[in-house]
CSV table of C-alpha atoms in Angstrom, one decimal:
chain,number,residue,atom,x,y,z
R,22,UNK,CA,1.0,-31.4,6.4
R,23,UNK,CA,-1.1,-29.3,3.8
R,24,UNK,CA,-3.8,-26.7,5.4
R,25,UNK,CA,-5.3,-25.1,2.3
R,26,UNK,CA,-7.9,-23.8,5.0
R,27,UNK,CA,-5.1,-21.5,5.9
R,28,UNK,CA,-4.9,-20.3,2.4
R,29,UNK,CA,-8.2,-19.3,2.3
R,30,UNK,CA,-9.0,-22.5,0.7
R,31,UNK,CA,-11.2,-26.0,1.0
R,32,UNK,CA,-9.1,-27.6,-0.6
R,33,UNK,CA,-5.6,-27.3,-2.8
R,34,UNK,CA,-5.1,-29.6,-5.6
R,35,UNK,CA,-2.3,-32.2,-3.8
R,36,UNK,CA,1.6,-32.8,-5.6
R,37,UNK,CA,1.6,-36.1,-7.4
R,38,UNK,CA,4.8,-37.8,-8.2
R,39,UNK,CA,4.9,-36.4,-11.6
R,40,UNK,CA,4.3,-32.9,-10.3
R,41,UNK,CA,7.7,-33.8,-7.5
R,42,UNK,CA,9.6,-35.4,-11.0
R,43,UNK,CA,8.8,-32.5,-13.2
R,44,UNK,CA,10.2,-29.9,-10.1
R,45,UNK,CA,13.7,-32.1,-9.9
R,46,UNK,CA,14.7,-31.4,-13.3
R,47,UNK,CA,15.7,-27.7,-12.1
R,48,UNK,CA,18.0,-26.6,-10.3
R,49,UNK,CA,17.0,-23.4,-8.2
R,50,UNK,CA,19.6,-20.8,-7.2
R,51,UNK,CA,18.0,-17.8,-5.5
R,52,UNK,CA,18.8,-14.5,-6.0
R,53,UNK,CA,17.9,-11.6,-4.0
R,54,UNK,CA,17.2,-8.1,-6.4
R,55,UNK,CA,16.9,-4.9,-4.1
R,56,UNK,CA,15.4,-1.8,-5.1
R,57,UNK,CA,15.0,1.5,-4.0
R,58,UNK,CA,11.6,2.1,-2.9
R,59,UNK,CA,11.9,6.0,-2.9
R,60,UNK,CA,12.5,5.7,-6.6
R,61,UNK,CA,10.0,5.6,-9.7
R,62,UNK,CA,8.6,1.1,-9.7
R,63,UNK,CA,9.0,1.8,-13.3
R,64,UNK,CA,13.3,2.4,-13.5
R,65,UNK,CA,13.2,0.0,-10.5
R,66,UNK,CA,11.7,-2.3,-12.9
R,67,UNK,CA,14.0,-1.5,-15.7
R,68,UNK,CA,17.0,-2.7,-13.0
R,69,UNK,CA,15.1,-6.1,-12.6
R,70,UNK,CA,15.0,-6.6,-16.0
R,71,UNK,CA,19.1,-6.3,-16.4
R,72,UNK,CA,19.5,-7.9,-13.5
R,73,UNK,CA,17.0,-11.4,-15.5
R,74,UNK,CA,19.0,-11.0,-18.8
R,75,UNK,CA,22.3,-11.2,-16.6
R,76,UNK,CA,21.0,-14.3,-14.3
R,77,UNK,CA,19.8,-16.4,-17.4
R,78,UNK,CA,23.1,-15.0,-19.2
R,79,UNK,CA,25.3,-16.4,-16.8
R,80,UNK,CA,23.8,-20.0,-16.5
R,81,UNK,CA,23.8,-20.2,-20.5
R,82,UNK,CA,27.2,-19.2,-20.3
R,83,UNK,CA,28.2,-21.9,-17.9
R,84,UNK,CA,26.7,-24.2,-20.1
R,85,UNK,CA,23.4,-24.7,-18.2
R,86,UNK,CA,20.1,-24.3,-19.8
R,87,UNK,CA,18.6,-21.4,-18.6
R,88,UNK,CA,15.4,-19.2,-20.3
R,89,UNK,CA,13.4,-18.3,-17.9
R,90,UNK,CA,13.1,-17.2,-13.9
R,91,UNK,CA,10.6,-17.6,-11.6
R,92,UNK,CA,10.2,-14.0,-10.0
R,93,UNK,CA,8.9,-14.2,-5.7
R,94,UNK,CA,7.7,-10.5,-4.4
R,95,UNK,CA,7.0,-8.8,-1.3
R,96,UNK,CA,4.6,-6.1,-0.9
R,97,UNK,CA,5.9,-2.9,-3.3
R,98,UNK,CA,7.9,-5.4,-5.1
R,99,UNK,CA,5.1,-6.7,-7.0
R,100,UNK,CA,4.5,-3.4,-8.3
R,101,UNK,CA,8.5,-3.6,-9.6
R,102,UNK,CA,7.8,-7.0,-10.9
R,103,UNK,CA,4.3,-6.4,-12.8
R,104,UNK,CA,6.0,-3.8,-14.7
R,105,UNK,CA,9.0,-6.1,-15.8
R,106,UNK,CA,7.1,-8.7,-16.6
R,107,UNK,CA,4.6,-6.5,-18.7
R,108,UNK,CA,7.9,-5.7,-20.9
R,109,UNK,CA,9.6,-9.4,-20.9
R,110,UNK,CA,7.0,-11.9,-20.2
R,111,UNK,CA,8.6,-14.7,-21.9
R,112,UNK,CA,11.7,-14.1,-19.6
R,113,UNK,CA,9.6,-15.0,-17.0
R,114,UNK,CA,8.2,-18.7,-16.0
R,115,UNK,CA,5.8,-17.0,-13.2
R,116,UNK,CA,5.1,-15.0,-10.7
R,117,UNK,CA,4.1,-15.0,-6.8
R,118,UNK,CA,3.4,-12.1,-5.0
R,119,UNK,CA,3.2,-11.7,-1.6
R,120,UNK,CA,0.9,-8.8,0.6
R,121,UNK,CA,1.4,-6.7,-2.8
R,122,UNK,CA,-0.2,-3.5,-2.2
R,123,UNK,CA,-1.8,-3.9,-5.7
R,124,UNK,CA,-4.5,-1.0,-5.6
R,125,UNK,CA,-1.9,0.9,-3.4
R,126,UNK,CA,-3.1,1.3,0.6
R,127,UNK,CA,-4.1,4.2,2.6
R,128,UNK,CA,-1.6,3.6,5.1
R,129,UNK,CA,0.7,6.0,2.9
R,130,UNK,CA,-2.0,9.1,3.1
R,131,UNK,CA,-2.2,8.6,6.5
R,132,UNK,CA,2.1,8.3,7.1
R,133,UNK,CA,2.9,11.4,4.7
R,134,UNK,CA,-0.5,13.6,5.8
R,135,UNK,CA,-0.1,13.0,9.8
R,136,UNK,CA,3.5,10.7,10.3
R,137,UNK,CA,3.7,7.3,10.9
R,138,UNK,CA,0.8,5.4,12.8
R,139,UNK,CA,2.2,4.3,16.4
R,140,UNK,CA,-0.7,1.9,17.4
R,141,UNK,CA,-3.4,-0.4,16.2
R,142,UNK,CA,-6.7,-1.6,17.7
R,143,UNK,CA,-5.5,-5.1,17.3
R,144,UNK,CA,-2.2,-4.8,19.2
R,145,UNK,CA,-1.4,-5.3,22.5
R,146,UNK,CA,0.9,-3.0,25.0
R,147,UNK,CA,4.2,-4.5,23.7
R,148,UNK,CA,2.7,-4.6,20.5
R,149,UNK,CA,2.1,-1.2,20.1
R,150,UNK,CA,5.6,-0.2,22.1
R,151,UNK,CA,7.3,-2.3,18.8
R,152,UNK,CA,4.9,0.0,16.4
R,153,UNK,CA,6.0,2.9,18.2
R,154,UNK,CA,9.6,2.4,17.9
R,155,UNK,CA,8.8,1.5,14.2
R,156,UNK,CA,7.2,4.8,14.0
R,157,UNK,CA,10.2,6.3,15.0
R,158,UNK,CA,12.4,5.1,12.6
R,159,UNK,CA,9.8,5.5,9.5
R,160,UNK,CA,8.8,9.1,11.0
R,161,UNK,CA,6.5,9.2,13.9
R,162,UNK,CA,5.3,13.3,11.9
R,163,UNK,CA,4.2,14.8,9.0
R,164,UNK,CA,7.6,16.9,9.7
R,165,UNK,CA,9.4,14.2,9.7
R,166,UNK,CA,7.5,12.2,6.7
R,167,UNK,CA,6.8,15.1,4.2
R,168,UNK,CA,10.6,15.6,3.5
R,169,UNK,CA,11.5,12.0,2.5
R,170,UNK,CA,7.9,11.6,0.9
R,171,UNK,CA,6.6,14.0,-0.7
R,172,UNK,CA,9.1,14.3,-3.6
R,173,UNK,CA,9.3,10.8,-4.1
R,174,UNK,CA,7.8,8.7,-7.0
R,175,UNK,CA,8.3,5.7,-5.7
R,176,UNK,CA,6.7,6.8,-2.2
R,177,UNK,CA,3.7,7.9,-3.8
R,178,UNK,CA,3.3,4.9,-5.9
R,179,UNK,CA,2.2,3.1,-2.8
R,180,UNK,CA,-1.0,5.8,-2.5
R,181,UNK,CA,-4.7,4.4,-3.8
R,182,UNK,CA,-4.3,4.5,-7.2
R,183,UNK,CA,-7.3,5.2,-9.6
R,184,UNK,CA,-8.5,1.4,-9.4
R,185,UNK,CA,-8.7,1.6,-5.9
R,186,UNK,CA,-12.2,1.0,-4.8
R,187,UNK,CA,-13.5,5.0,-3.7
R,188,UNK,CA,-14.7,6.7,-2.0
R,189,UNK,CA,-12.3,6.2,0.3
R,190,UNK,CA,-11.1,9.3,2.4
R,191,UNK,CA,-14.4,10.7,4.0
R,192,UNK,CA,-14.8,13.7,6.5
R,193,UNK,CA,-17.2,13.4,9.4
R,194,UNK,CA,-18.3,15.8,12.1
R,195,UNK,CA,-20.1,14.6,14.8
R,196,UNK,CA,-22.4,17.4,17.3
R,197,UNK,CA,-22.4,16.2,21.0
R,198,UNK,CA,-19.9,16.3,23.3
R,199,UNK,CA,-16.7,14.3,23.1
R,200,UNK,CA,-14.1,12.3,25.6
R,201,UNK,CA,-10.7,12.8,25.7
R,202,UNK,CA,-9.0,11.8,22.9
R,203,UNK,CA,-8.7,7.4,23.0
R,204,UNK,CA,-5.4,7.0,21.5
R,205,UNK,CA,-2.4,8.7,19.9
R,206,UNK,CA,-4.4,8.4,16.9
R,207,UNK,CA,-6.0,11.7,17.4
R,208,UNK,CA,-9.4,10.1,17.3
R,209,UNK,CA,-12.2,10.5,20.4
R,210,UNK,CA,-14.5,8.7,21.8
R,211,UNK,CA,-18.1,10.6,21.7
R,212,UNK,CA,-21.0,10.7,24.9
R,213,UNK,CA,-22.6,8.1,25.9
R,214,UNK,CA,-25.7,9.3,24.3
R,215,UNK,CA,-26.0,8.7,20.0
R,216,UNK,CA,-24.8,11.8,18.5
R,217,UNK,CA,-25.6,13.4,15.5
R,218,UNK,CA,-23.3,12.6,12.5
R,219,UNK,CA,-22.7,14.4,9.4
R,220,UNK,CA,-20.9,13.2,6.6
R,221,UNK,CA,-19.6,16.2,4.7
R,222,UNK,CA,-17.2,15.0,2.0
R,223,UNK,CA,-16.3,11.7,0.1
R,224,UNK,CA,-13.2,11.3,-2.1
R,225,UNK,CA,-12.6,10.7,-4.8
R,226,UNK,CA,-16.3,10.6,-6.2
R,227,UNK,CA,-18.0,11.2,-9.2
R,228,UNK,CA,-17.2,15.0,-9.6
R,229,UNK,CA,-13.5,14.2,-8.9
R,230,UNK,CA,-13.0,10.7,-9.6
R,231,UNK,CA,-9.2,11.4,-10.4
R,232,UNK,CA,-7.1,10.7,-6.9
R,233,UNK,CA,-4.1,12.0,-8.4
R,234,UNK,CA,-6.1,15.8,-8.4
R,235,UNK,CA,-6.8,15.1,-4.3
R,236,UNK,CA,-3.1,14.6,-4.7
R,237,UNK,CA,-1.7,17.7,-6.1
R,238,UNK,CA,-4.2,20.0,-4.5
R,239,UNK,CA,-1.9,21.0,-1.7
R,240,UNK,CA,-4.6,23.7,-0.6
R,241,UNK,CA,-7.5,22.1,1.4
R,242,UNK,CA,-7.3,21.4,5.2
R,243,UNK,CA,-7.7,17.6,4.4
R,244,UNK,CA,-4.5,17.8,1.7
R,245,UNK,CA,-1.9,15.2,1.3
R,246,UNK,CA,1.1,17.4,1.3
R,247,UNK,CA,2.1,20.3,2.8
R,248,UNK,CA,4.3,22.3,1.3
R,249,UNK,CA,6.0,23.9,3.6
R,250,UNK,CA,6.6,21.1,5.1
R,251,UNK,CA,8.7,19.5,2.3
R,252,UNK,CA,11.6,21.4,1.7
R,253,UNK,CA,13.5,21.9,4.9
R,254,UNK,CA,17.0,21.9,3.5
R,255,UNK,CA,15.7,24.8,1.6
R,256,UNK,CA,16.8,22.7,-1.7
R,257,UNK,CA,14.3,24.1,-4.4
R,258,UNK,CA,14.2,27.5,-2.2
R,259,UNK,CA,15.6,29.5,-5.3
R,260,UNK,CA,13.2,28.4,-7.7
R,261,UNK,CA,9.9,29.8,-7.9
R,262,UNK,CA,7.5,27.4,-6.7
R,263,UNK,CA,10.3,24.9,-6.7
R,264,UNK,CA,9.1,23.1,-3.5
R,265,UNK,CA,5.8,22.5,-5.2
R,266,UNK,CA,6.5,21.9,-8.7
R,267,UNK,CA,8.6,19.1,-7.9
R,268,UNK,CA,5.9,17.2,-5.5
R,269,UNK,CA,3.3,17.7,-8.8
R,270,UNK,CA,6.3,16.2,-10.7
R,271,UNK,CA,6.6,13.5,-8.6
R,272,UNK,CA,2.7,13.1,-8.4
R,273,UNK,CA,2.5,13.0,-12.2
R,274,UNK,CA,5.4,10.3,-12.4
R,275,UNK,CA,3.4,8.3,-9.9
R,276,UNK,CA,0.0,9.0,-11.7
R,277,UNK,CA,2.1,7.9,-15.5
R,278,UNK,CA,3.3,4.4,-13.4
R,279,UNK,CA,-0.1,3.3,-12.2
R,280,UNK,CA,-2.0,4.2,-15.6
R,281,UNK,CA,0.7,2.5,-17.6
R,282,UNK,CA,0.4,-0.9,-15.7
R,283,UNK,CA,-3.0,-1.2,-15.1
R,284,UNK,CA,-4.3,-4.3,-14.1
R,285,UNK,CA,-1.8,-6.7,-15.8
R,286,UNK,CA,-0.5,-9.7,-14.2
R,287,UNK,CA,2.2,-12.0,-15.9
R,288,UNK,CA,0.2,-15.0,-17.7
R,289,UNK,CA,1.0,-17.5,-14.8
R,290,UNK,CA,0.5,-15.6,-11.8
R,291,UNK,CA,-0.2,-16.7,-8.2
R,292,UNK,CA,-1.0,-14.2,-5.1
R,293,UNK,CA,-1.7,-14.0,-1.5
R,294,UNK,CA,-2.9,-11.7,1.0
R,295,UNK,CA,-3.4,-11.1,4.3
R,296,UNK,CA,-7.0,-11.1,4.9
R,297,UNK,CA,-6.9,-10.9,8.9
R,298,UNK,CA,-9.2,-9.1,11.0
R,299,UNK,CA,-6.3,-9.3,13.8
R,300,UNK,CA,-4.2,-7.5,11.7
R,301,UNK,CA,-6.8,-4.3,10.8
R,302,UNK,CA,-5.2,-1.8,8.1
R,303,UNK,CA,-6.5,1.6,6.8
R,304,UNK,CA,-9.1,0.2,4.2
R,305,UNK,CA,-10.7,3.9,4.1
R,306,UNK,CA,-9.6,7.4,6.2
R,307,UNK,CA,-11.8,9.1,7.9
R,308,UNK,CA,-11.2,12.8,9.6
R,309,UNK,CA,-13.8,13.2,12.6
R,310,UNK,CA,-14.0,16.5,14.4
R,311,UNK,CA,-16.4,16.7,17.5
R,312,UNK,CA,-18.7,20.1,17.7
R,313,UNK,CA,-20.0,20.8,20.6
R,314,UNK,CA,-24.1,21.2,20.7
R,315,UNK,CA,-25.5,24.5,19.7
R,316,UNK,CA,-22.5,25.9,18.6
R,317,UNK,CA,-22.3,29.3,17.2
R,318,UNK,CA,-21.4,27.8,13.2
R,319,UNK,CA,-23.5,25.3,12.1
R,320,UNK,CA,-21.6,23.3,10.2
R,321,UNK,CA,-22.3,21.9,6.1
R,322,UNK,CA,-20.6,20.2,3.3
R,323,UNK,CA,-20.2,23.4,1.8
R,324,UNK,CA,-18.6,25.1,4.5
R,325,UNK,CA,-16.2,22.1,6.1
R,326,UNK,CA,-15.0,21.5,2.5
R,327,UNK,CA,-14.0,25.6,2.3
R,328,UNK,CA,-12.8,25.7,5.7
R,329,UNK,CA,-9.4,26.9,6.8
R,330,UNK,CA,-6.1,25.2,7.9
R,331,UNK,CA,-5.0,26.6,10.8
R,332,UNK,CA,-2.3,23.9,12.6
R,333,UNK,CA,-1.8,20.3,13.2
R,334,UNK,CA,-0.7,18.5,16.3
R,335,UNK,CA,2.2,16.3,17.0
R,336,UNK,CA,-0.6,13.4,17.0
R,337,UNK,CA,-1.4,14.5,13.2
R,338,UNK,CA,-4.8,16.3,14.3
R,339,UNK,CA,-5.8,19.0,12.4
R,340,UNK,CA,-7.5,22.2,13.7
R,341,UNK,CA,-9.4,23.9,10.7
R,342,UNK,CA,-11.9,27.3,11.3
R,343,UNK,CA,-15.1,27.1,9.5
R,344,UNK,CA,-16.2,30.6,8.2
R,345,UNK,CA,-13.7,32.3,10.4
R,346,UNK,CA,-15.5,31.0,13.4
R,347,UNK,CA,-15.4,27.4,14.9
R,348,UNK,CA,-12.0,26.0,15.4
R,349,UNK,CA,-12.5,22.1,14.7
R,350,UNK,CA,-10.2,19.5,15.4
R,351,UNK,CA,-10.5,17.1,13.3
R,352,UNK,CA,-8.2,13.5,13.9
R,353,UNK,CA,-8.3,10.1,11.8
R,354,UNK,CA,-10.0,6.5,13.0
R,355,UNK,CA,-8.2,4.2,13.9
R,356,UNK,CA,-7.3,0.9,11.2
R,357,UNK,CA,-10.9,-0.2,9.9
R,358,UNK,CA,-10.3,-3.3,7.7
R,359,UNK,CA,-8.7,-6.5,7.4
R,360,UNK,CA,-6.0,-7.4,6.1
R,361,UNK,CA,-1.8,-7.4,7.2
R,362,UNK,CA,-1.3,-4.6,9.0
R,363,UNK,CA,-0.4,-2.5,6.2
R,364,UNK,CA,-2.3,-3.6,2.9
R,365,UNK,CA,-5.9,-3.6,3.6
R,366,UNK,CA,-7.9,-6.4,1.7
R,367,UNK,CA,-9.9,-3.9,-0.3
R,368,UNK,CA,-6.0,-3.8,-2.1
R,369,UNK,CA,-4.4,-7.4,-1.7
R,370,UNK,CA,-7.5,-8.9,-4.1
R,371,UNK,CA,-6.6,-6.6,-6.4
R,372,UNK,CA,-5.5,-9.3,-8.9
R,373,UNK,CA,-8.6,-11.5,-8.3
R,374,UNK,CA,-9.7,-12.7,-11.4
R,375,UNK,CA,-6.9,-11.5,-13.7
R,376,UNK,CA,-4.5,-14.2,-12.1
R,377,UNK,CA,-4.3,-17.9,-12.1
R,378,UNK,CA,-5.0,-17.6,-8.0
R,379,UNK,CA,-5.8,-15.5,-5.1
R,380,UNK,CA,-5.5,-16.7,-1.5
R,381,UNK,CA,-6.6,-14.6,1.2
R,382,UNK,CA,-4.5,-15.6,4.1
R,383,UNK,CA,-4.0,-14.8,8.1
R,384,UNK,CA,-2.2,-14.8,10.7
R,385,UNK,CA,0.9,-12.7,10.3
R,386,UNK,CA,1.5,-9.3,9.6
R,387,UNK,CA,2.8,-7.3,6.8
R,388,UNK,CA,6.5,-7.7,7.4
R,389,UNK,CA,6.8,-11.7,8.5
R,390,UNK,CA,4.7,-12.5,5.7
R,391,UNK,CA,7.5,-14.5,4.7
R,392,UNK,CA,8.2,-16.1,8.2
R,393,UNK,CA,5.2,-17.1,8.7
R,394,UNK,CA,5.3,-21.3,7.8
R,395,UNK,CA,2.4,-22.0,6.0
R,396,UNK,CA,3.1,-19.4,3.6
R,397,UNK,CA,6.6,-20.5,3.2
R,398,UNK,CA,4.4,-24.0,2.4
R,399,UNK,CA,2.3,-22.2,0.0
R,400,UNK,CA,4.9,-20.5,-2.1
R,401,UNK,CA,7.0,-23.6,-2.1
R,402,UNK,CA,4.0,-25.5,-3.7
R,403,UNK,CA,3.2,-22.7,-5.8
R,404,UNK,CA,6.9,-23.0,-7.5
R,405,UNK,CA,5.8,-26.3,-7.7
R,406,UNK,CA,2.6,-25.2,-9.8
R,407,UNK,CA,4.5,-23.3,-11.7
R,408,UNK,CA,7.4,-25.1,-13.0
R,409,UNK,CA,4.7,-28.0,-14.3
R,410,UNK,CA,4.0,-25.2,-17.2
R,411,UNK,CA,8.0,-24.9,-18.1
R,412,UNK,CA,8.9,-26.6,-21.1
């Protein structure tokens, strides 16, 4: 049965016959193309592309006609495919991406800055024993992270990109007095009585609209990358600043990938996205330190932003000293927005409006996308859709 409600639709324009006739003049071999996802999107795209001119190379040589492929992505491969189709669009007879992290997702600050997030405010106790164990395997520290990470293009490619809706990493500090900390988040729970909030920073903004600068400023408590974090085999050891130049070099490949593929989509494009509020993901950060009241250090923009990084803890808090003073721990809230799990939907309608459709969907999260039936349903039909344009 078709539920286009579950597509985030009223209604979906149904198959006729002649759309079912048109779809059984191909035949439709599948073929898996892997990547690796530590590497620059842009040579992983450049292996896609081989790997099309061999596909349609074969079939012709078989005696089959064969001009075009129909190219089906999950999450960072979209990214992969974009860029191949940008350079061989003809090649191509469409596109569907699935939970494509097309603005990027601050899921990856969060993993590289404080190691792999082990629950979620959506998940249940086994849920978040699964996430934990997840967290284990991806890095469940910044120790653990900032070595595979932080040197890696393709890694970095998954960060907010300068189309990504900003400000979106904030710092907060909230005077009161605080609870025990809720979760291995690192975040707390304040009194029971309103506190008073300050907001002291927003990034990137109009002064520093660039993210790819929040990026390769490896000084500030709030940084992305530590650098003595990311060299542990003591590989760039012997060059001056090797540790460092290399993460800018990485940063800049990253920075040249996203500005170079913009916001193009293949001509006959199809999308969808999780768009769940059971399946939160980190839409925006934010790093909230409690202060007790009347504290010696009364604390400003000025002086939180120009504070001092003094540690982090295994949970991925960070204790910073304002003017050589206050010791503030400061910890990030938990998943704010919907979406998958992973891609927040401030990111998965990225391609709104620059692709034939968008469908914000529910009801899985960022890994099954694919398992989940009525997506299976949805790309199925979408092939459908997009074969009807093939000559």
């Amino acid at each position: 049965a078709c539920t286009p409600q579950q597509w985030g639709l009223r209604e979906f324009e149904p198959l006729t016959v002649a759309h079912l006739k048109k779809h059984a003049q191909f035949y439709f071999p599948v073929y898996a193309v892997g990547y690796n996802w530590l590497d620059d999107c842009e040579q992983s795209s450049r292996r896609l592309e081989q790997r099309i001119q061999e596909i349609i190379a074969f079939w012709i040589q078989h005696k089959r006609q064969c001009q075009q492929v129909i190219l089906v992505t999950h999450s960072m491969g979209g990214l992969v495919a974009r860029a191949c189709a940008k350079r061989i669009p003809d090649k191509i007879a469409g596109v569907i991406h699935g939970v494509m992290p097309a603005l990027g997702a601050p899921a990856a600050y969060r993993r590289l800055a404080c190691g792999t997030e082990s629950d979620s405010p959506d998940n249940g106790p086994l849920d978040n024993v699964a996430a934990s164990r997840l967290a284990l395997i991806l890095g469940e520290t910044t120790e653990k992270t900032t070595p595979v990470l932080a040197t890696s293009p393709g890694a970095l490619e998954l960060l907010p990109n300068h189309l990504y809706p900003g400000p979106w990493l904030h710092v907060r500090v909230m005077t009161g007095v605080a609870t025990p900390p809720a979760s291995s988040g690192g975040h707390t729970n304040g009194p029971a009585n309103a506190p008073e909030k300050r907001d002291c920073m927003h990034l990137p903004n109009a002064k520093a609209p660039n993210p790819y600068d929040l990026y390769r400023d490896m000084t500030p408590w709030y940084r992305l990358i530590n650098p003595t974090l990311a060299d542990p085999a003591g590989k760039y050891i012997k060059e001056k600043d090797g540790i460092e130049n290399a993460i800018i070099a990485a940063i800049d490949t990253a920075e040249r990938f996203h500005r170079s593929l913009g916001d193009y989509y293949h001509p006959n494009t199809y999308a969808f996205y999780g768009d769940d509020q059971h399946k939160r993901a980190y839409g925006q950060l934010r790093w909230i330190a409690w202060q007790q009241a009347g504290a010696a250090t009364a604390v400003t923009a000025a002086n939180v932003g120009a504070a001092s990084f003094v540690g982090h803890t295994a949970l991925g808090q960070r204790r910073v000293r304002v003017e050589g003073q206050s010791v503030l721990l400061f910890g990030l809230e938990q998943q704010d927005a919907r979406g998958d799990g992973t891609v927040p939907q401030q990111s998965g309608t990225g391609p709104r409006g620059k692709v034939r459709q968008v469908f914000a969907t529910r009801g899985y999260d960022h890994q099954g996308s694919y398992k989940h039936p009525d997506m299976l349903m949805l790309t199925l039909r979408l092939v459908v859709k997009i074969v009807q344009e093939m000559p």
